[in-house]
Amino acid sequence: MAKLFLAIVWLAAASVVGAMVATVYELKRSRPPAPQPISIERTPARQNHNPWARWSLTEHRSAHNMLVAHVETVHLDEAVAIAQQITGPVKTRYEEVLIYFHRPGRPDTLPPRRVQWTLKSGYVETVYE
């Protein structure tokens, strides 16, 4: 009788552990939340690169319905996706947005990439390196 009781307890414990493993697996394999657009007007005109962020908006200026921004990131291949996050909330206020992408610390004299957004042309990426 004791062996039967131990077998039932062991099966119950194994079931609980299996359910926990399945839950952790499902949580880890689910997609990360989609990045939300930022409001560029809420950020200071100049700020330092955040080494813990995937990308940092370090500088921006606007005049005559045009916005120029500088971003520092290691992930230069994601320039268009980052530009979409930045321009999303401000498309109605600007006719043109230019975003220059630099490596952290700006070791290059010129930015390696630029993304230009206009209502007419959409997003146009220029690779300078």
PDB file of N, CA and C in Angstrom, residues 79-81 83-84 87-88 91 94-99 114-126:
ATOM      1  N   ALA A  79      18.373  49.980 -39.211  1.00  0.00           N
ATOM      2  CA  ALA A  79      18.174  51.424 -39.326  1.00  0.00           C
ATOM      3  C   ALA A  79      16.754  51.790 -39.745  1.00  0.00           C
ATOM      4  N   VAL A  80      16.193  51.103 -40.716  1.00  0.00           N
ATOM      5  CA  VAL A  80      14.844  51.443 -41.190  1.00  0.00           C
ATOM      6  C   VAL A  80      13.810  51.170 -40.100  1.00  0.00           C
ATOM      7  N   ALA A  81      13.943  50.060 -39.391  1.00  0.00           N
ATOM      8  CA  ALA A  81      12.997  49.742 -38.314  1.00  0.00           C
ATOM      9  C   ALA A  81      13.075  50.772 -37.192  1.00  0.00           C
ATOM     10  N   ALA A  83      14.083  53.882 -37.594  1.00  0.00           N
ATOM     11  CA  ALA A  83      13.527  55.113 -38.168  1.00  0.00           C
ATOM     12  C   ALA A  83      12.006  55.095 -38.125  1.00  0.00           C
ATOM     13  N   GLN A  84      11.400  53.948 -38.356  1.00  0.00           N
ATOM     14  CA  GLN A  84       9.939  53.856 -38.297  1.00  0.00           C
ATOM     15  C   GLN A  84       9.429  54.135 -36.893  1.00  0.00           C
ATOM     16  N   THR A  87       9.889  58.089 -36.469  1.00  0.00           N
ATOM     17  CA  THR A  87       9.033  58.947 -37.295  1.00  0.00           C
ATOM     18  C   THR A  87       7.548  58.691 -37.102  1.00  0.00           C
ATOM     19  N   GLY A  88       7.183  57.531 -36.579  1.00  0.00           N
ATOM     20  CA  GLY A  88       5.764  57.188 -36.418  1.00  0.00           C
ATOM     21  C   GLY A  88       4.913  58.292 -35.814  1.00  0.00           C
ATOM     22  N   LYS A  91       5.033  62.034 -38.110  1.00  0.00           N
ATOM     23  CA  LYS A  91       4.846  62.126 -39.565  1.00  0.00           C
ATOM     24  C   LYS A  91       3.915  63.262 -39.971  1.00  0.00           C
ATOM     25  N   TYR A  94       5.944  66.891 -39.892  1.00  0.00           N
ATOM     26  CA  TYR A  94       7.130  67.180 -40.697  1.00  0.00           C
ATOM     27  C   TYR A  94       6.940  66.692 -42.125  1.00  0.00           C
ATOM     28  N   GLU A  95       7.523  67.435 -43.057  1.00  0.00           N
ATOM     29  CA  GLU A  95       7.505  67.021 -44.460  1.00  0.00           C
ATOM     30  C   GLU A  95       8.662  66.079 -44.770  1.00  0.00           C
ATOM     31  N   GLU A  96       9.747  66.221 -44.012  1.00  0.00           N
ATOM     32  CA  GLU A  96      10.920  65.382 -44.233  1.00  0.00           C
ATOM     33  C   GLU A  96      11.594  65.104 -42.895  1.00  0.00           C
ATOM     34  N   VAL A  97      12.057  63.875 -42.734  1.00  0.00           N
ATOM     35  CA  VAL A  97      12.813  63.485 -41.541  1.00  0.00           C
ATOM     36  C   VAL A  97      14.092  62.801 -42.012  1.00  0.00           C
ATOM     37  N   LEU A  98      15.224  63.290 -41.531  1.00  0.00           N
ATOM     38  CA  LEU A  98      16.528  62.683 -41.815  1.00  0.00           C
ATOM     39  C   LEU A  98      17.082  62.132 -40.509  1.00  0.00           C
ATOM     40  N   ILE A  99      17.426  60.858 -40.509  1.00  0.00           N
ATOM     41  CA  ILE A  99      17.984  60.235 -39.312  1.00  0.00           C
ATOM     42  C   ILE A  99      19.345  59.656 -39.676  1.00  0.00           C
ATOM     43  N   ARG A 114      22.124  56.547 -43.280  1.00  0.00           N
ATOM     44  CA  ARG A 114      21.113  57.589 -43.124  1.00  0.00           C
ATOM     45  C   ARG A 114      19.793  57.032 -43.630  1.00  0.00           C
ATOM     46  N   VAL A 115      18.714  57.367 -42.944  1.00  0.00           N
ATOM     47  CA  VAL A 115      17.379  57.033 -43.424  1.00  0.00           C
ATOM     48  C   VAL A 115      16.626  58.342 -43.592  1.00  0.00           C
ATOM     49  N   GLN A 116      16.068  58.525 -44.778  1.00  0.00           N
ATOM     50  CA  GLN A 116      15.278  59.716 -45.086  1.00  0.00           C
ATOM     51  C   GLN A 116      13.828  59.283 -45.227  1.00  0.00           C
ATOM     52  N   TRP A 117      12.937  60.038 -44.594  1.00  0.00           N
ATOM     53  CA  TRP A 117      11.511  59.777 -44.751  1.00  0.00           C
ATOM     54  C   TRP A 117      10.842  61.020 -45.319  1.00  0.00           C
ATOM     55  N   THR A 118      10.059  60.831 -46.370  1.00  0.00           N
ATOM     56  CA  THR A 118       9.183  61.874 -46.891  1.00  0.00           C
ATOM     57  C   THR A 118       7.847  61.216 -47.195  1.00  0.00           C
ATOM     58  N   LEU A 119       6.821  62.027 -47.240  1.00  0.00           N
ATOM     59  CA  LEU A 119       5.494  61.494 -47.538  1.00  0.00           C
ATOM     60  C   LEU A 119       5.463  60.905 -48.943  1.00  0.00           C
ATOM     61  N   LYS A 120       6.168  61.546 -49.858  1.00  0.00           N
ATOM     62  CA  LYS A 120       6.165  61.112 -51.258  1.00  0.00           C
ATOM     63  C   LYS A 120       6.982  59.833 -51.475  1.00  0.00           C
ATOM     64  N   SER A 121       8.177  59.759 -50.892  1.00  0.00           N
ATOM     65  CA  SER A 121       9.089  58.640 -51.160  1.00  0.00           C
ATOM     66  C   SER A 121       9.073  57.553 -50.093  1.00  0.00           C
ATOM     67  N   GLY A 122       8.530  57.841 -48.925  1.00  0.00           N
ATOM     68  CA  GLY A 122       8.578  56.867 -47.834  1.00  0.00           C
ATOM     69  C   GLY A 122       9.977  56.813 -47.237  1.00  0.00           C
ATOM     70  N   TYR A 123      10.402  55.628 -46.843  1.00  0.00           N
ATOM     71  CA  TYR A 123      11.710  55.451 -46.216  1.00  0.00           C
ATOM     72  C   TYR A 123      12.752  55.091 -47.271  1.00  0.00           C
ATOM     73  N   VAL A 124      13.842  55.860 -47.278  1.00  0.00           N
ATOM     74  CA  VAL A 124      14.950  55.604 -48.203  1.00  0.00           C
ATOM     75  C   VAL A 124      16.219  55.515 -47.365  1.00  0.00           C
ATOM     76  N   GLU A 125      16.858  54.355 -47.417  1.00  0.00           N
ATOM     77  CA  GLU A 125      18.084  54.147 -46.647  1.00  0.00           C
ATOM     78  C   GLU A 125      19.295  54.349 -47.548  1.00  0.00           C
ATOM     79  N   THR A 126      20.274  55.102 -47.037  1.00  0.00           N
ATOM     80  CA  THR A 126      21.526  55.321 -47.746  1.00  0.00           C
ATOM     81  C   THR A 126      22.654  54.765 -46.888  1.00  0.00           C
TER      82      THR A 126
END
